XYZ file of C-alpha atoms in Angstrom:
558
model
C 0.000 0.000 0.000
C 0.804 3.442 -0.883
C 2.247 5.454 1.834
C 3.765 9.623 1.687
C 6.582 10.190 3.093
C 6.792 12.110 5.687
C 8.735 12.432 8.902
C 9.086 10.095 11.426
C 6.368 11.050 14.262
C 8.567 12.537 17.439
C 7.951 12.031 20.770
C 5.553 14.222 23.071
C 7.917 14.740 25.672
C 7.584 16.205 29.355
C 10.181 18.212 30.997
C 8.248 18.401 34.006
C 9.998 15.813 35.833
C 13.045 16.519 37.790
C 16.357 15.111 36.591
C 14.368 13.110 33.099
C 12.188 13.770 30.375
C 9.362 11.597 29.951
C 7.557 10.409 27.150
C 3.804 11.273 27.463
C 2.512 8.636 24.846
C 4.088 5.782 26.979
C 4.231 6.277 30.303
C 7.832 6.248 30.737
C 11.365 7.926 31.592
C 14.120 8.121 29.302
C 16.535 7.559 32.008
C 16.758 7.159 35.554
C 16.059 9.714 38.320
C 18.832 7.605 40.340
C 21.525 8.429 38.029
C 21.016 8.135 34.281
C 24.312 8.015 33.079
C 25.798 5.656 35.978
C 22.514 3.464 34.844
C 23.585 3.259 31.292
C 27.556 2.320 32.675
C 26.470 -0.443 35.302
C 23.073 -1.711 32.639
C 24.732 -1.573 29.421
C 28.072 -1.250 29.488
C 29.478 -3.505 32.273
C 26.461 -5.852 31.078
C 27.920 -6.307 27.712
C 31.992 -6.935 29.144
C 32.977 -3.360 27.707
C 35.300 -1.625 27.715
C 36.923 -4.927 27.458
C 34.780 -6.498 25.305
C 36.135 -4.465 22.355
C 40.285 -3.760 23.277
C 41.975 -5.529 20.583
C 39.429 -5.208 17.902
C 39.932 -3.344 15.438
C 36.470 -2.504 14.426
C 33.493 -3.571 16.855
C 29.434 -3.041 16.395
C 27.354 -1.834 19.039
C 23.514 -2.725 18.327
C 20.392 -0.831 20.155
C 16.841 -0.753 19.965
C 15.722 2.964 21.669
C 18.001 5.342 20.951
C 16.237 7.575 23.119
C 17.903 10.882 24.202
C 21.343 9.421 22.837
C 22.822 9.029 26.478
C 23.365 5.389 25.764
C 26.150 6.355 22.344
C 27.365 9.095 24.173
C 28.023 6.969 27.237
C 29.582 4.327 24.905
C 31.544 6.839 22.900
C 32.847 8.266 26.007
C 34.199 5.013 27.337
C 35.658 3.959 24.133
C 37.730 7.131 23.997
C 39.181 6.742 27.626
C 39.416 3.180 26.838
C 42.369 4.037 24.227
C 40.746 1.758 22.065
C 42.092 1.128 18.581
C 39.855 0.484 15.571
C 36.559 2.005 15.000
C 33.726 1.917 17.089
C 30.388 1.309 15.301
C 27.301 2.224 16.840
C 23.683 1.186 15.523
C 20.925 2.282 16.823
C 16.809 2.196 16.071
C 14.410 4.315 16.992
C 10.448 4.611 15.990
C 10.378 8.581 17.746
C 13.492 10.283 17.177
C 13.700 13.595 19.327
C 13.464 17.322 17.544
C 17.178 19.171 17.925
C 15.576 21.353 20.727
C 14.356 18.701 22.856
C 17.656 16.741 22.105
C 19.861 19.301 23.401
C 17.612 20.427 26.550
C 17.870 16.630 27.575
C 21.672 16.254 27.306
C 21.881 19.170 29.439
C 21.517 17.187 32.057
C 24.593 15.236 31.736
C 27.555 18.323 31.617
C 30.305 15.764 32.188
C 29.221 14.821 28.044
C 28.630 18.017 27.029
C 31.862 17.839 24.284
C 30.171 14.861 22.673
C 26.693 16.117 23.132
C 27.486 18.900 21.240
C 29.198 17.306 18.122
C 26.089 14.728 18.140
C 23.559 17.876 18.151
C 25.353 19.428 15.692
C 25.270 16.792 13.193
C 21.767 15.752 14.237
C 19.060 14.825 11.283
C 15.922 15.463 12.782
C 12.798 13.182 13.085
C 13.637 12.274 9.090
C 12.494 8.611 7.710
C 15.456 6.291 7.194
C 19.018 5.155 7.846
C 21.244 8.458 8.476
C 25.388 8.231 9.156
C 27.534 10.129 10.590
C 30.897 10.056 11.826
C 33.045 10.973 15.143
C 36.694 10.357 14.587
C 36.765 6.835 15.230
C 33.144 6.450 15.826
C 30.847 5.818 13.305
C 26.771 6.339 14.288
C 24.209 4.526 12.089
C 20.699 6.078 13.252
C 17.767 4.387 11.626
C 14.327 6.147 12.415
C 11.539 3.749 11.871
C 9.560 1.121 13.736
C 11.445 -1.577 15.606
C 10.404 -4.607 13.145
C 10.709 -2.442 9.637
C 14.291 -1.217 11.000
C 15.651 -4.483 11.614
C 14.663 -5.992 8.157
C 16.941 -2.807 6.863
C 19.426 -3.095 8.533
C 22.398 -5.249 7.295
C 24.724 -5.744 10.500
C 26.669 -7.965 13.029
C 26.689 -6.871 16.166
C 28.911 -7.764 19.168
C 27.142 -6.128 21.718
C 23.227 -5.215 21.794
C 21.643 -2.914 23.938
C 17.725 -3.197 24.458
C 16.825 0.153 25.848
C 13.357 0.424 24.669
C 10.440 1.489 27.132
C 9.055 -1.213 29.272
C 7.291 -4.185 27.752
C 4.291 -3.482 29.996
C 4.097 0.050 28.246
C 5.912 -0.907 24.591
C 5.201 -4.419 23.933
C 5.992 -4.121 19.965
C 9.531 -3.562 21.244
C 9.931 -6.722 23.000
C 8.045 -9.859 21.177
C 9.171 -12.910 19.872
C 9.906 -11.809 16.356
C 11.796 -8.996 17.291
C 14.237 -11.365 19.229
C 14.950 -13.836 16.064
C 15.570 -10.919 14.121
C 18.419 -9.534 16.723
C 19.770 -12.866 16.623
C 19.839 -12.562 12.960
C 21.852 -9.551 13.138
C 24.402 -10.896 15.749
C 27.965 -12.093 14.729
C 28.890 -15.458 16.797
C 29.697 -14.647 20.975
C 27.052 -11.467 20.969
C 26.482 -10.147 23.989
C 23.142 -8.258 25.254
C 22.019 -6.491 27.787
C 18.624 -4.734 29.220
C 17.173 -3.285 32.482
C 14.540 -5.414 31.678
C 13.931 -9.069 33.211
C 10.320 -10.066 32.631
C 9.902 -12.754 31.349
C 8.332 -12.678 28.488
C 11.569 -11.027 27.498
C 13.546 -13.695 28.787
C 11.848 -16.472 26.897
C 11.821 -14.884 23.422
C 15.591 -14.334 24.166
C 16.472 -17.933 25.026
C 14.102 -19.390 22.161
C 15.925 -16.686 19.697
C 19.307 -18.737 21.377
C 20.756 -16.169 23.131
C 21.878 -17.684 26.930
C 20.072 -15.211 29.595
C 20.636 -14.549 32.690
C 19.480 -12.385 35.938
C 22.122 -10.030 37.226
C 21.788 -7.903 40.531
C 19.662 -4.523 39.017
C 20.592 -0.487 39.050
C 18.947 2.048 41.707
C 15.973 1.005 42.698
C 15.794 -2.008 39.959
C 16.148 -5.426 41.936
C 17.421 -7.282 38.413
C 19.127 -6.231 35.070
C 19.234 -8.977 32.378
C 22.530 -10.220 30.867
C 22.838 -12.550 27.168
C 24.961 -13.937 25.245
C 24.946 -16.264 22.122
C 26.845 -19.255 22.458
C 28.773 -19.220 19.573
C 32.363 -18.419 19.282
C 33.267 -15.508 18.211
C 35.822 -15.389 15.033
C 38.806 -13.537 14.670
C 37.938 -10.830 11.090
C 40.725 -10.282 8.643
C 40.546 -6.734 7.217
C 41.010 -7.168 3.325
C 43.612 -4.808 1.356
C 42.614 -1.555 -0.058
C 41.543 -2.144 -3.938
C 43.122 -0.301 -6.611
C 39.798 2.222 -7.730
C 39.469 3.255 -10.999
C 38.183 7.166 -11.718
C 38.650 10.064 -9.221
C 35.600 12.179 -9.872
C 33.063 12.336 -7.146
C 32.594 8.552 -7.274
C 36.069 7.328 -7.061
C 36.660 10.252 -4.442
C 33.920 9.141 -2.032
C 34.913 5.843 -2.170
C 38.394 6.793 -1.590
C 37.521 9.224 1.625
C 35.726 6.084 3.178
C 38.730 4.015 2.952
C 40.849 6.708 4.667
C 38.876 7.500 7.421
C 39.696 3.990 8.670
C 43.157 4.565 8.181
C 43.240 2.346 4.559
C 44.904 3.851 1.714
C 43.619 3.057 -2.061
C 44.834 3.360 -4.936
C 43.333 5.890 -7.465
C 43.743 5.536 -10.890
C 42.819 8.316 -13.191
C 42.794 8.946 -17.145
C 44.418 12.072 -17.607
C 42.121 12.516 -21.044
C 39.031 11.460 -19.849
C 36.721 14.709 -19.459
C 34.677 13.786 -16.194
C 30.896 15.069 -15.619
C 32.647 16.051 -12.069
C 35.245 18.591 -13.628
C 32.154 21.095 -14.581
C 33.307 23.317 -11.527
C 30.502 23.464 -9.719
C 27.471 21.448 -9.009
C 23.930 21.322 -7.256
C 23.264 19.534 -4.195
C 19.488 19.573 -3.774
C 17.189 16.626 -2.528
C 15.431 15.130 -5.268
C 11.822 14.287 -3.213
C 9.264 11.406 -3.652
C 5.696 12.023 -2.557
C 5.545 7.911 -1.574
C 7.523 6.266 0.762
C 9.543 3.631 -0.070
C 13.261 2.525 0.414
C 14.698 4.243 -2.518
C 12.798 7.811 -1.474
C 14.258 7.364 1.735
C 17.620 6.828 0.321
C 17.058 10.318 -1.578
C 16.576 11.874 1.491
C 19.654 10.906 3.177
C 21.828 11.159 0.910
C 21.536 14.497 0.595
C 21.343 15.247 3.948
C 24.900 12.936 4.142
C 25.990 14.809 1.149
C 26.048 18.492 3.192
C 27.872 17.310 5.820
C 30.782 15.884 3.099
C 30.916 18.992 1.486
C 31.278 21.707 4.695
C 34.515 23.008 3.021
C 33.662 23.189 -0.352
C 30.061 25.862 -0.338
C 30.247 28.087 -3.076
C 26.532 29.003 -2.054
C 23.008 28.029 0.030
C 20.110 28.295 -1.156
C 18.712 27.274 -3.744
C 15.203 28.663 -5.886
C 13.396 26.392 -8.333
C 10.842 27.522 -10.543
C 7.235 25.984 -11.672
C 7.221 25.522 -15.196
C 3.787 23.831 -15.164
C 0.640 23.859 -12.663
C 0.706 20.453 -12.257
C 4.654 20.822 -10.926
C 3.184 23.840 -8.282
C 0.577 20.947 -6.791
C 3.215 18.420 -6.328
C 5.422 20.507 -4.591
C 2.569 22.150 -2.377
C 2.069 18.772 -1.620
C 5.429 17.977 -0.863
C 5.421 21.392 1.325
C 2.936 20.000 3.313
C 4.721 16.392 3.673
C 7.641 18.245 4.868
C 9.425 14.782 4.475
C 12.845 16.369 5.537
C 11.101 18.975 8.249
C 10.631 22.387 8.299
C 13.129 24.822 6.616
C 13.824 22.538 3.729
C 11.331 24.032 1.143
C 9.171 26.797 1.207
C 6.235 27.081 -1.695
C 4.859 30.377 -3.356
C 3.193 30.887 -5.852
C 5.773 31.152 -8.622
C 8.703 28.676 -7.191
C 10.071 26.729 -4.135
C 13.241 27.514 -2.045
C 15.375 25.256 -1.137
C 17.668 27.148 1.768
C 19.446 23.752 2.800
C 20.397 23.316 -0.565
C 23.911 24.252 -1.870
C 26.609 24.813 -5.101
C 29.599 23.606 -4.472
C 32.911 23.642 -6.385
C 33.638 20.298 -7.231
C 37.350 19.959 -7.410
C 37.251 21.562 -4.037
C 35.460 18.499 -3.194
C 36.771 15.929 -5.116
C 40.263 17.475 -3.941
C 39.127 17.042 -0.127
C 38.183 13.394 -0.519
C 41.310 12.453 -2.298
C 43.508 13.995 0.276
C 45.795 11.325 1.681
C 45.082 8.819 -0.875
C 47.680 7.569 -3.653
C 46.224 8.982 -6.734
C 48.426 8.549 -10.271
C 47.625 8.958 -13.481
C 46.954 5.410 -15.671
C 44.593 4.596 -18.453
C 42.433 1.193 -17.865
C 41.578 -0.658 -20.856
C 41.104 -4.177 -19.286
C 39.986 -5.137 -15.701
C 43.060 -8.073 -16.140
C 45.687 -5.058 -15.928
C 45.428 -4.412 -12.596
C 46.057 -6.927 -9.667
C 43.319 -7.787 -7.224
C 40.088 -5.956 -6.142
C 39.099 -3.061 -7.992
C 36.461 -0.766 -7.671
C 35.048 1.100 -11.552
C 33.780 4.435 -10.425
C 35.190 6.337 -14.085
C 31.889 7.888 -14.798
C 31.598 7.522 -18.320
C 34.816 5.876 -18.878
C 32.615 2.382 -17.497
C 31.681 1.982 -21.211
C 35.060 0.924 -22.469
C 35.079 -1.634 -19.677
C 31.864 -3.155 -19.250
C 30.425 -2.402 -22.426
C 27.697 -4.753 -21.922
C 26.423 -3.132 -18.665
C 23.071 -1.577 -19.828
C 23.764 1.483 -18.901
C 22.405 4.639 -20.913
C 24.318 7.578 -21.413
C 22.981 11.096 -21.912
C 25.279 14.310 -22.985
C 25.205 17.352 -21.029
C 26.548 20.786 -22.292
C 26.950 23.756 -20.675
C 27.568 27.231 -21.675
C 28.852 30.636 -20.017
C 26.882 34.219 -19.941
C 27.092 37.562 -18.702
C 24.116 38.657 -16.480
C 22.968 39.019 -12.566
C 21.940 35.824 -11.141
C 21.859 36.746 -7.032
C 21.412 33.456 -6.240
C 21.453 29.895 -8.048
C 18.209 28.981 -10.309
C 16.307 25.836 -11.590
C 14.077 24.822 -13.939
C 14.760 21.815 -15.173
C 18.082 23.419 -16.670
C 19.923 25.841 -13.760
C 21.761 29.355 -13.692
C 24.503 29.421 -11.155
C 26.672 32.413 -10.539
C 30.242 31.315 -10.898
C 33.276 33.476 -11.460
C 31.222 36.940 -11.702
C 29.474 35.061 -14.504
C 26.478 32.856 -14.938
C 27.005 29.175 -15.826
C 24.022 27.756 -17.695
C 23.181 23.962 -18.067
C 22.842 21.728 -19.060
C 21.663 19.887 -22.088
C 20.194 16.380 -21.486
C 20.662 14.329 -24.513
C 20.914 10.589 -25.160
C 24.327 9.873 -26.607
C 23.613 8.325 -30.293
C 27.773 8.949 -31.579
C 29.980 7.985 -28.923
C 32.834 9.262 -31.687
C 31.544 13.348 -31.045
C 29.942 13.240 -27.466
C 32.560 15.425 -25.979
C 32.177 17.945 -29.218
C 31.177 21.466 -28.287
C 27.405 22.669 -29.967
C 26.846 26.159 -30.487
C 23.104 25.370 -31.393
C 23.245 23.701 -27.418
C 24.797 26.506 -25.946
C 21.615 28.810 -28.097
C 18.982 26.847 -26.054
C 20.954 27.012 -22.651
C 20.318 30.446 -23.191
C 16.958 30.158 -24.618
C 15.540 28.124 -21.342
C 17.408 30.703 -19.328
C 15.319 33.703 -21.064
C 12.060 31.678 -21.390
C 12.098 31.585 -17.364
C 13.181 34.869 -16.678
C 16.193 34.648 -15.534
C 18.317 37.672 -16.498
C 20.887 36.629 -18.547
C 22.776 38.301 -21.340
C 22.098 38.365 -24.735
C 24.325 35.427 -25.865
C 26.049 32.130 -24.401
C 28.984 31.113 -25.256
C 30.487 27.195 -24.745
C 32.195 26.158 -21.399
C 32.509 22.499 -21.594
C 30.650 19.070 -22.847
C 30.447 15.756 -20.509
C 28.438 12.773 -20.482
C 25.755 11.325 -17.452
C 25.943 7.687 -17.350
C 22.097 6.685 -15.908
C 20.171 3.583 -15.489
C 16.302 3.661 -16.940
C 14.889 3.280 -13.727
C 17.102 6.685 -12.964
C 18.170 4.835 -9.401
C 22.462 4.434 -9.083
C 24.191 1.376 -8.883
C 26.440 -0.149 -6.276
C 27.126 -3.514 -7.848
C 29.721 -6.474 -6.889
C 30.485 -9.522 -8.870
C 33.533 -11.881 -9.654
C 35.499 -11.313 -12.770
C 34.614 -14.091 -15.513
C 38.094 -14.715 -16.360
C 40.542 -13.704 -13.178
C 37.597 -14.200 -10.468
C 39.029 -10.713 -9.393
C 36.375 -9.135 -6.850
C 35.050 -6.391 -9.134
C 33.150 -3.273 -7.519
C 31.145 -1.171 -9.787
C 29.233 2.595 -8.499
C 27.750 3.712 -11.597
C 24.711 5.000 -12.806
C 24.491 8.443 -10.736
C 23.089 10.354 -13.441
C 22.825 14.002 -12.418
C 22.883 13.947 -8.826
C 26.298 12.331 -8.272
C 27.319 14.530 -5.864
C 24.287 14.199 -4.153
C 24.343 10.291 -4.081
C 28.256 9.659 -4.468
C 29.368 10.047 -0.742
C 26.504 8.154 0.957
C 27.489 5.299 -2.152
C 31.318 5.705 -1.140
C 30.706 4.945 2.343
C 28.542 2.124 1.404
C 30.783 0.566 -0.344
C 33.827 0.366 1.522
C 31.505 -0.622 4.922
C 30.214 -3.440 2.237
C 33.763 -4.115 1.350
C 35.411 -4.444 5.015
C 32.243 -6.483 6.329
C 30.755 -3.122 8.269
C 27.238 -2.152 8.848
C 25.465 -0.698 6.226
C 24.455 2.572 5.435
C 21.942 1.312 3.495
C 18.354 -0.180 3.767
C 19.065 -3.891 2.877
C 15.890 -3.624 0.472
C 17.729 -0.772 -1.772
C 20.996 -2.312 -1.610
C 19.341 -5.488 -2.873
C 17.717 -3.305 -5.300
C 20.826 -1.775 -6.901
C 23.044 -4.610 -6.898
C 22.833 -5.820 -10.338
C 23.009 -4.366 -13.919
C 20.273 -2.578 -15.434
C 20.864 -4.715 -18.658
């Protein structure tokens, strides 16, 4: 069934209490009155073996259904920094009523001993917004996934050492606590998981030990008699991390993919055609969401990717805000409705009569970018012309330069020109093409035509640059009185317009081939979400993903 997207509902809190917010729908606290923070050590912590649970690793997943106020990751975060643990810390967490940035930060008040971390969380905070949402700390990595317990664990692709069950009691939440929802953390366990709650009923402790988790009753918190301890059986295996791959393009793709691999301290190898004229070398480039009035795992994606995508690109803003213009009335009802949906909260878009703004929306200058995502990484010039040239895993993220190595793909490619003119454009412009002020010019594109002669793609049209111009002056924006060219590149899309983040075994070498392709237009809106997805893919990590898209984009659009 049909569903719009819209925001994830948050919580009706009240502040009323001393020392804990409380959560009016349900009854409960968010933490305790005895000590919240001192809970979350002695409950969660010590009931999982950590700190010592992780020293040695050199990457280990923290699981949790309730993320609550966030006093839990913080607490956890906290520890593994005066742990001096090595690695990276990732922490997973699900939550059906994720807290508005006001209510956030007047909750963490409370705890001034956390007040650095609180800050950098509330900073990069994504509101109540449908989906799977990363960010990073250093060496700690925070997967948030706002949704419904059961939904969120069928998207989430993970294996968790530790789990933390932190949702509000079963008396007052039972959805949070059934049978189901305990085979599917067991799914999402790797062997020797521990868990821990402040929960013993036992209800709780049967769905546990029938999901095969070993539970046990350990001497409670404050004025809790009992706190619950688990563990799976299993043994837990010792991980090998694989070597970096040699990747192949160092646009936005191949840059995003590199910048994933540094951040955990792996260095890649970047490969780039000298000759090859990139869609990413245009200078500079939208970043706007691209909104679906349905929900579904793909308009969710949309969504956080481009919220992802602003926090990449901090140091490379040539402008915010963005305005888009109506060309038809049926394009004004779709974004009123949209307005209303307010999918990504308030602020995003704003809808008159004439246009929408976008003031979260941004330019930036992409070599900037690209430039800040290759830093540290071994980047040398090289031309590809078979996968059997290079030794083992390699990941294709050339752009258009895929064609000459996977000919057979299915992908469709689409030229884009665009053209220079004088004029006053205050602020950047869509409508369906875009005028961006750049240079103390105006930069008008782009053309969107399917590729029929591969031979003259790249060729420079003065009839193209002639309607740059034209759609420019058609929807008033005030432009000069002629265009001249700037440069040609080509899109490389997939018919159903969604990217591609594919992995498959060379026919001949059984090299482990990566492909991200198929961005289209918005690869700088989907490129660093993709990047990060594919190295966690690559190194056995948690996903960034929903599991159902990832499914969904891992093969060919032949």
């Amino acid at each position: 069934m049909n569903r719009p997207l819209t925001r994830t509902p948050a919580p009706s809190l009240d502040f009323s209490r001393p020392g804990t917010p409380a959560a009016s729908d349900f009854g409960d606290i968010y933490f305790s009155t005895d000590g919240g923070l001192e809970e979350t050590r002695a409950v969660f912590l010590r009931g999982c073996g950590l700190p010592d649970g992780w020293m040695g690793s050199d990457r280990f997943t923290v699981a949790e259904l309730g993320f609550g106020s966030g006093l839990n990751f913080l607490a956890t975060w906290q520890a593994w920094r005066e742990s001096g643990a090595k690695g990276r810390l990732h922490y997973v967490s699900i939550e059906g009523f994720p807290f508005e940035l006001e209510d956030l930060s007047r909750a963490l008040s409370h705890f001034p001993e956390l007040s650095d971390l609180a800050a950098l969380l509330i900073e990069a905070w994504p509101g109540p917004v449908k989906g799977l949402h990363r960010r990073h700390f250093g060496p700690v990595t925070l997967t948030l996934v706002h949704d419904m317990a059961k939904p969120a664990l069928e998207a989430l692709d993970v294996r968790a050492d530790a789990w933390f069950l932190d949702g509000f009691s079963p008396a007052k939440n039972p959805d949070m606590w059934d049978d189901a929802l305990m085979a599917g953390i067991t799914r999402l366990s790797a062997p020797g998981a521990r868990l821990a709650s402040f929960t013993v009923a036992g209800a709780v402790r049967r769905a546990l030990g029938e999901a095969g988790f070993d539970v046990g009753r350990k001497a409670g918190f404050g004025r809790k008699r009992h706190r619950l301890e688990a563990r799976l059986p299993s043994q837990a295996r010792p991980r090998e991390t694989p070597s970096a791959p040699t990747i192949v393009g160092a646009g936005i793709a191949g840059a995003s993919v590199a910048r994933a691999f540094l951040r955990r301290g792996i260095t890649p190898d970047v490969l780039f055609d000298p000759d090859h004229v990139a869609a990413s070398g245009n200078g500079a480039a939208l970043v706007k969401p691209r909104f679906d009035l349905q929900d579904s795992p793909s308009a969710r994606f949309f969504l956080s990717s481009f919220l992802y995508a602003r926090e990449a690109y901090r140091g490379a803003v040539l402008h915010q805000g963005v305005r888009h213009l109506f060309r038809s009335e049926a394009e004004a009802a779709r974004y009123a409705k949209l307005e209303a949906q307010a999918p990504l909260g308030p602020g995003h878009l704003v809808v008159d009569e004439s246009g929408a703004n976008l003031p979260t929306s941004l330019v930036i200058d992409t070599q900037a970018a690209c430039a800040q995502a290759l830093d540290g990484a071994q980047v040398r010039a090289g031309k590809v012309l078979r996968l059997e040239e290079i030794d083992g895993p390699v990941v294709l993220a050339g752009g258009y330069g895929i064609r000459g190595l996977l000919a057979d793909a299915g992908f469709r490619y689409a030229r884009g020109q665009l053209s220079w003119s004088d004029g006053a454009v205050d602020r950047p412009v869509t409508y369906g093409g875009y005028a961006l002020p750049w240079n103390g010019r105006v930069l008008l594109g782009a053309t969107h035509d399917r590729v029929e002669d591969h031979g003259s793609a790249l060729e420079l049209r003065p009839q193209d640059d002639a309607r740059n111009l034209a759609q420019a002056t058609d929807n008033g924006v005030k432009v000069g009185p002629e265009a001249t060219s700037f440069r040609a590149s080509v899109r490389v899309n997939s018919p159903d317009t969604l990217p591609r983040l594919v992995r498959f075994a060379h026919q001949r070498t059984e090299q482990d081939i990566w492909v991200l392709s198929g961005l289209g237009s918005r690869g700088f809106v989907f490129a660093p979400l993709l990047g990060e997805a594919l190295a966690s893919l690559y190194l056995g990590e948690p996903s960034p993903l929903d599991a159902a898209f990832a499914r969904r984009i891992n093969s060919f659009p032949r």
